[in-house]
PDB file of C-alpha atoms in Angstrom:
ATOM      1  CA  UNK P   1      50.103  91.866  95.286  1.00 49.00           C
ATOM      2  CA  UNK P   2      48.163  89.618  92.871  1.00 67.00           C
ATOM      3  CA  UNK P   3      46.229  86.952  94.443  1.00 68.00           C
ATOM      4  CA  UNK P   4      47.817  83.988  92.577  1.00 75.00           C
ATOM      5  CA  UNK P   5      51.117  84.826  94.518  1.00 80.00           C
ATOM      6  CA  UNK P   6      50.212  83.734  98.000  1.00 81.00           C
ATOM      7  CA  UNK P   7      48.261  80.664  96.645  1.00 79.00           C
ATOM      8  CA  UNK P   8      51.857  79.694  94.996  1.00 83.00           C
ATOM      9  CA  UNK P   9      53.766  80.498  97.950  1.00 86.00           C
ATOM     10  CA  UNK P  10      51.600  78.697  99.924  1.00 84.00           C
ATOM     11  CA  UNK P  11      51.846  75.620  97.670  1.00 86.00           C
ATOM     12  CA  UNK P  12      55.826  75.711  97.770  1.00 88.00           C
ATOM     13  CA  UNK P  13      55.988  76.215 101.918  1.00 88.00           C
ATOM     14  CA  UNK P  14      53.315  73.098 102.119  1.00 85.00           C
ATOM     15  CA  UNK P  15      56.039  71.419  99.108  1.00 89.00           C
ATOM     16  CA  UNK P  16      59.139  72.374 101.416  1.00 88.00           C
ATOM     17  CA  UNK P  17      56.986  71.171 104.689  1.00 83.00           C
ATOM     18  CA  UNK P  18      56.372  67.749 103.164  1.00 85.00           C
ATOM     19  CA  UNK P  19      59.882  67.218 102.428  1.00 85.00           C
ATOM     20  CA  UNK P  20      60.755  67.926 105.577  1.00 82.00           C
ATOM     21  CA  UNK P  21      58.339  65.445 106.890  1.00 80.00           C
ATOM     22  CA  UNK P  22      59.938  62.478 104.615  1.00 83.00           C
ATOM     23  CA  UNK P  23      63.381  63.119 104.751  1.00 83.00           C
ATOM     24  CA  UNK P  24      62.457  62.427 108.709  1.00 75.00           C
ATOM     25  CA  UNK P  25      59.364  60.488 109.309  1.00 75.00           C
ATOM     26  CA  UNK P  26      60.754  58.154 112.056  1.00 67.00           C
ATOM     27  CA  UNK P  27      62.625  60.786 114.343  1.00 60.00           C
ATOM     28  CA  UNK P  28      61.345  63.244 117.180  1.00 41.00           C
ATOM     29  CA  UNK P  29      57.419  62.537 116.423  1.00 56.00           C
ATOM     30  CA  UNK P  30      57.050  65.899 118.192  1.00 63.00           C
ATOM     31  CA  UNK P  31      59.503  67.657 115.640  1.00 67.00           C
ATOM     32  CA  UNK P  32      58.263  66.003 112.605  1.00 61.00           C
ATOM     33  CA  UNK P  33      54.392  67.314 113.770  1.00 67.00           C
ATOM     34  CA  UNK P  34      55.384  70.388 115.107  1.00 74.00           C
ATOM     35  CA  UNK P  35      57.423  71.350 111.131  1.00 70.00           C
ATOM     36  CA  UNK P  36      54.612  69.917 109.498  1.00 71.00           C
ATOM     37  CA  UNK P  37      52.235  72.178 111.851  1.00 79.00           C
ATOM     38  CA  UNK P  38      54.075  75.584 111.458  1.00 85.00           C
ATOM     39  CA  UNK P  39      53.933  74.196 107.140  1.00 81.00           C
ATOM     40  CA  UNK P  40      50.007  74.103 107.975  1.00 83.00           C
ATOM     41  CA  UNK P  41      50.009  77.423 109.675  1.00 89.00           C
ATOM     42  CA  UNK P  42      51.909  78.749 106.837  1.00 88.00           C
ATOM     43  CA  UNK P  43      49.831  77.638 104.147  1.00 85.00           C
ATOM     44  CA  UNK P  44      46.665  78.288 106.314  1.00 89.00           C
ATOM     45  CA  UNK P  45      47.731  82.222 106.251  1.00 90.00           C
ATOM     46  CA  UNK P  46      48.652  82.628 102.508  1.00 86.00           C
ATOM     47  CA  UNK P  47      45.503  80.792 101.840  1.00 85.00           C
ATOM     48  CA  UNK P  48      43.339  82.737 103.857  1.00 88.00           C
ATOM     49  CA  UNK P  49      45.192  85.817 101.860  1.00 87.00           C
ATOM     50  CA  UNK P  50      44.893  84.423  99.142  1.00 83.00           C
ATOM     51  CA  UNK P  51      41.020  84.507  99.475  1.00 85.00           C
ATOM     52  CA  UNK P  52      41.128  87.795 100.554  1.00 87.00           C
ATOM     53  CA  UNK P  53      43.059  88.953  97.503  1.00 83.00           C
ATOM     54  CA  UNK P  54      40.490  86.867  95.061  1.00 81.00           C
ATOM     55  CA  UNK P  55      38.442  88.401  92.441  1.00 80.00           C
ATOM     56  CA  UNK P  56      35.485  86.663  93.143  1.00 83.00           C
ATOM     57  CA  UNK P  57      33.282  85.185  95.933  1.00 85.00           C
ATOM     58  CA  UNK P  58      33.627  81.305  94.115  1.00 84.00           C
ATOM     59  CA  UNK P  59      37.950  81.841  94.550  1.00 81.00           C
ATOM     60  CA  UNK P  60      37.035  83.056  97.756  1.00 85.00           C
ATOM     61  CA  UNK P  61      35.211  80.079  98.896  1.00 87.00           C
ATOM     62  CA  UNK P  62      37.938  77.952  97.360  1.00 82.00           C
ATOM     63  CA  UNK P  63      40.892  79.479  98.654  1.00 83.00           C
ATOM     64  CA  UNK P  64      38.972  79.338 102.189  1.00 87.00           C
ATOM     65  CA  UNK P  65      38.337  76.094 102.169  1.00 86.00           C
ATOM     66  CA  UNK P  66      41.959  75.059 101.917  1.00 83.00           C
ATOM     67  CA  UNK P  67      43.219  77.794 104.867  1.00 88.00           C
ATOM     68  CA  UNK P  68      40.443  76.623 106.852  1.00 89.00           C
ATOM     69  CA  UNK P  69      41.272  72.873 106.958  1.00 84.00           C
ATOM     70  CA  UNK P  70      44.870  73.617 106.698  1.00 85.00           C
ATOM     71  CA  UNK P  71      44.391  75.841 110.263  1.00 88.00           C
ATOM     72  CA  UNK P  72      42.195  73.634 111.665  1.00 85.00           C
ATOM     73  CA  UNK P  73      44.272  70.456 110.919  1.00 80.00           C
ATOM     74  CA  UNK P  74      47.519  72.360 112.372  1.00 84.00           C
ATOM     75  CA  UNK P  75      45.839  73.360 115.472  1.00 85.00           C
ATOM     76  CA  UNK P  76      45.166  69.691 116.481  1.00 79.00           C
ATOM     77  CA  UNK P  77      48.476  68.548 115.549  1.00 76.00           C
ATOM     78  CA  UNK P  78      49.701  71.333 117.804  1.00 80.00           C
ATOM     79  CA  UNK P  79      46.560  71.314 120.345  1.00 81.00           C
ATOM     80  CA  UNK P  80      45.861  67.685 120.095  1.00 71.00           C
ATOM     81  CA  UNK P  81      46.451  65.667 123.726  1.00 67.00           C
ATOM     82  CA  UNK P  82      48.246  62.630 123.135  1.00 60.00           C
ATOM     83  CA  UNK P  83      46.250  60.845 125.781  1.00 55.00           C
ATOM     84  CA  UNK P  84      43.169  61.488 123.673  1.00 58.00           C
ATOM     85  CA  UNK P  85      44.903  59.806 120.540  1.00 66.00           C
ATOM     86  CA  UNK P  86      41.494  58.041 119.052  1.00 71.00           C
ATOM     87  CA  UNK P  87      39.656  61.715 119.241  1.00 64.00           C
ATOM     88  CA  UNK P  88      42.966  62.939 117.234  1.00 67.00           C
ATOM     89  CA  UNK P  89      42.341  60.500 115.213  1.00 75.00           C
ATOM     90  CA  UNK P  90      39.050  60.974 114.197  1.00 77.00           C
ATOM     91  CA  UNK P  91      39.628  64.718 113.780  1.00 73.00           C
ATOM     92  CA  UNK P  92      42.533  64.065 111.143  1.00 77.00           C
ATOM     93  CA  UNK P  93      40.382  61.539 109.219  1.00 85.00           C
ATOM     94  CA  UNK P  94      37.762  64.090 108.943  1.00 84.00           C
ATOM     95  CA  UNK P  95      39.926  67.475 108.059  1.00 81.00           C
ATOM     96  CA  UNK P  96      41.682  64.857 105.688  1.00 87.00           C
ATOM     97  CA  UNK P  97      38.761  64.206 103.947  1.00 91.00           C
ATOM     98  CA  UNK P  98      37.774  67.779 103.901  1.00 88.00           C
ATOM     99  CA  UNK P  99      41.857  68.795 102.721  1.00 86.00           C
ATOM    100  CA  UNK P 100      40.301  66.446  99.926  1.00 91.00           C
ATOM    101  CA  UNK P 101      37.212  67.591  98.938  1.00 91.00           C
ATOM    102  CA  UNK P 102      38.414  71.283  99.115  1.00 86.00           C
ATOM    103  CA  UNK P 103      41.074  70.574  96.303  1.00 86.00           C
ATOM    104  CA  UNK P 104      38.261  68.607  93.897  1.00 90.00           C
ATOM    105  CA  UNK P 105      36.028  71.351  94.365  1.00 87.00           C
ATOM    106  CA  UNK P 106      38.824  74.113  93.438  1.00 83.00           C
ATOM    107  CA  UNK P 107      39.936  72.001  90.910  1.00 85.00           C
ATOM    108  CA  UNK P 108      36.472  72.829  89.258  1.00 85.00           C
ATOM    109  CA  UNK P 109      37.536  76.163  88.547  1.00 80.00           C
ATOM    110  CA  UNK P 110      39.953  74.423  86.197  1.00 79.00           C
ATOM    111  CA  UNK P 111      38.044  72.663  83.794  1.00 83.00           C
ATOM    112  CA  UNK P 112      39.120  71.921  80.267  1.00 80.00           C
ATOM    113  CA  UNK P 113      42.906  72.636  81.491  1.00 81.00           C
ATOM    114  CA  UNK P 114      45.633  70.196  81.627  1.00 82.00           C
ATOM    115  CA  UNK P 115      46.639  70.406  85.240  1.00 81.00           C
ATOM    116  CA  UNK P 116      43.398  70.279  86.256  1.00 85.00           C
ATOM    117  CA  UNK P 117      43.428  66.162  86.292  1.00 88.00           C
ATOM    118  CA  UNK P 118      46.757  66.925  88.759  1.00 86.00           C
ATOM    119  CA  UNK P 119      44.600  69.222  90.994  1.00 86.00           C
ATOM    120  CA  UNK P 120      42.009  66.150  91.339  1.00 90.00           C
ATOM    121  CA  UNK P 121      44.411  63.727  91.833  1.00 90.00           C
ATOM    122  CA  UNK P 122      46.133  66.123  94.989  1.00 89.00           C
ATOM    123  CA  UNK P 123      42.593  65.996  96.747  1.00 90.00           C
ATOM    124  CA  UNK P 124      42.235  62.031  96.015  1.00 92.00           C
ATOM    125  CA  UNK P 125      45.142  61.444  97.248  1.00 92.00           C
ATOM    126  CA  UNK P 126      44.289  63.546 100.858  1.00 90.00           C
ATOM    127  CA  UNK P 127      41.236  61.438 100.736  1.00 93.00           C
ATOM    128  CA  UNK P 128      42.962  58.538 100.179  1.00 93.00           C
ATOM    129  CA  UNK P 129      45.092  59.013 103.295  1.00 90.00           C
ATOM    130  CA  UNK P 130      41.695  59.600 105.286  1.00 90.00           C
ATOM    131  CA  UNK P 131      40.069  56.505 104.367  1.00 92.00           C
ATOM    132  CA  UNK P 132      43.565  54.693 105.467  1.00 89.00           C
ATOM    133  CA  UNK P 133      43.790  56.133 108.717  1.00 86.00           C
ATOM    134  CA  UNK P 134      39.545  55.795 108.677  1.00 87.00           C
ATOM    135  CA  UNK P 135      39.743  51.968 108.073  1.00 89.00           C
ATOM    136  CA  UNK P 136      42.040  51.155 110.760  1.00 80.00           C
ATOM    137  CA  UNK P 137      45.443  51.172 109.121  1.00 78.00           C
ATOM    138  CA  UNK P 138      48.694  52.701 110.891  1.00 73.00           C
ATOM    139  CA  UNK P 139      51.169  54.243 108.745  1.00 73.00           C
ATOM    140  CA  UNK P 140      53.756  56.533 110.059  1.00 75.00           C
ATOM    141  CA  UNK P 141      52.038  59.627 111.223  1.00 73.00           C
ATOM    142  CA  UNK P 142      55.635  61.793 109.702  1.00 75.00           C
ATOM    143  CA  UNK P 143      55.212  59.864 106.090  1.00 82.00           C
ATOM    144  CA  UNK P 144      51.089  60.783 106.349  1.00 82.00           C
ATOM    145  CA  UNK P 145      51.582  64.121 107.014  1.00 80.00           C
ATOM    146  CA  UNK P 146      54.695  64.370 104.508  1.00 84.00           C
ATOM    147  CA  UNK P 147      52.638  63.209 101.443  1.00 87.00           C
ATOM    148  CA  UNK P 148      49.329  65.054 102.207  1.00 84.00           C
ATOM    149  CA  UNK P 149      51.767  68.446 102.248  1.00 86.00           C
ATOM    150  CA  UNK P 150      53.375  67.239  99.097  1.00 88.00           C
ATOM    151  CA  UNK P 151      49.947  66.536  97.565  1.00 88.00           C
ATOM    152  CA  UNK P 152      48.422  70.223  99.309  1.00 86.00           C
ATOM    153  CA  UNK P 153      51.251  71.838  97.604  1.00 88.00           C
ATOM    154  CA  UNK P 154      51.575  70.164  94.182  1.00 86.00           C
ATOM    155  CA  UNK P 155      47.344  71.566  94.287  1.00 84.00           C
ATOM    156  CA  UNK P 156      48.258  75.082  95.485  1.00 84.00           C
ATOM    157  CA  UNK P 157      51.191  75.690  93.264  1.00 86.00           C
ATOM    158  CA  UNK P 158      48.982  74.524  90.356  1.00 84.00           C
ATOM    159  CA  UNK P 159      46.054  76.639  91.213  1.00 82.00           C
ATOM    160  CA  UNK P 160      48.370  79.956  91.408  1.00 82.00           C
ATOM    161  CA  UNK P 161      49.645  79.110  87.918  1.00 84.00           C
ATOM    162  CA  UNK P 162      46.102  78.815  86.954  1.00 82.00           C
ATOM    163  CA  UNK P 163      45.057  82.081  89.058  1.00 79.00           C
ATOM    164  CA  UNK P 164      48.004  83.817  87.435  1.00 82.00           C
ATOM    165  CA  UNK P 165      46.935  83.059  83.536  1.00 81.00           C
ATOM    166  CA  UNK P 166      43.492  83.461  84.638  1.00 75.00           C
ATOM    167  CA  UNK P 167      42.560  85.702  86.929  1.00 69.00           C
ATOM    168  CA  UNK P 168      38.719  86.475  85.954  1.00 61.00           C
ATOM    169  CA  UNK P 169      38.033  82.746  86.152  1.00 58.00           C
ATOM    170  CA  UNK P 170      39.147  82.324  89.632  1.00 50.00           C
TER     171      UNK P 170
END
């Protein structure tokens, strides 16, 4: 299997996921993090196959970066004690941030293509939700973790289009 197809099917289950997550924000706050958590898991497994299936060591590093934060991040929505909600928190402001950075530095792979500026915009918008939650503010934890999937997904799916036409870049 080529290793733009995982990437893309990761990008549609975190797509899927983050619909899930709006259409029901408000309800079961267990159910809306545990489907946005088994999204993350998802995503976190084609990604990490996704690097193993890549050309070279840069799409590798890429493709890592996103499984690893997208593991990480679903193992303290899953993991995460309620009691220690602050620490939570914290940790989800940080992989955020890092959800973020990942996508602007795969983006870079992109340069002088047009969905490139789309790629960027995915990881400013996860690090716009981190400096939200990082400032103090307290949206709806479902609508959060809806639009970062939508915004992890819109990046994946565009980077296996990419990976697809150009598969010695990435």
């Amino acid at each position: 299997m080529k290793s733009w197809m995982p990437m893309l099917a990761a990008g549609l289950a975190a797509l899927i996921g983050g619909l899930f997550a709006l259409i029901n924000p408000t309800g079961a706050a267990v159910t809306t993090v545990t489907l946005v958590g088994w999204a993350l898991i998802i995503v976190a497994a084609l990604q990490g196959w996704a690097a193993w299936k890549s050309l070279t060591t840069g799409a590798r590093i890429r493709s890592g970066a996103i499984a690893a934060v997208a593991l990480l991040l679903a193992l303290f929505l899953f993991f995460g004690d309620p009691a220690q909600s602050r620490l939570l928190r914290i940790v989800i402001v940080l992989l955020l941030l890092a959800s973020g950075a990942a996508k602007i530095y795969a983006a870079q792979a992109m340069k002088g293509e047009q969905n490139m500026p789309l790629v960027v915009g995915a990881g400013g918008v996860s690090l716009f939700l981190g400096l939200v939650l990082m400032i103090g503010l307290n949206p709806n934890f479902g609508v959060l973790l809806g639009i970062e999937l939508l915004a992890t997904g819109l990046g994946l799916v565009l980077m296996g289009m990419f990976r697809r036409t150009h598969p010695a870049i990435t």
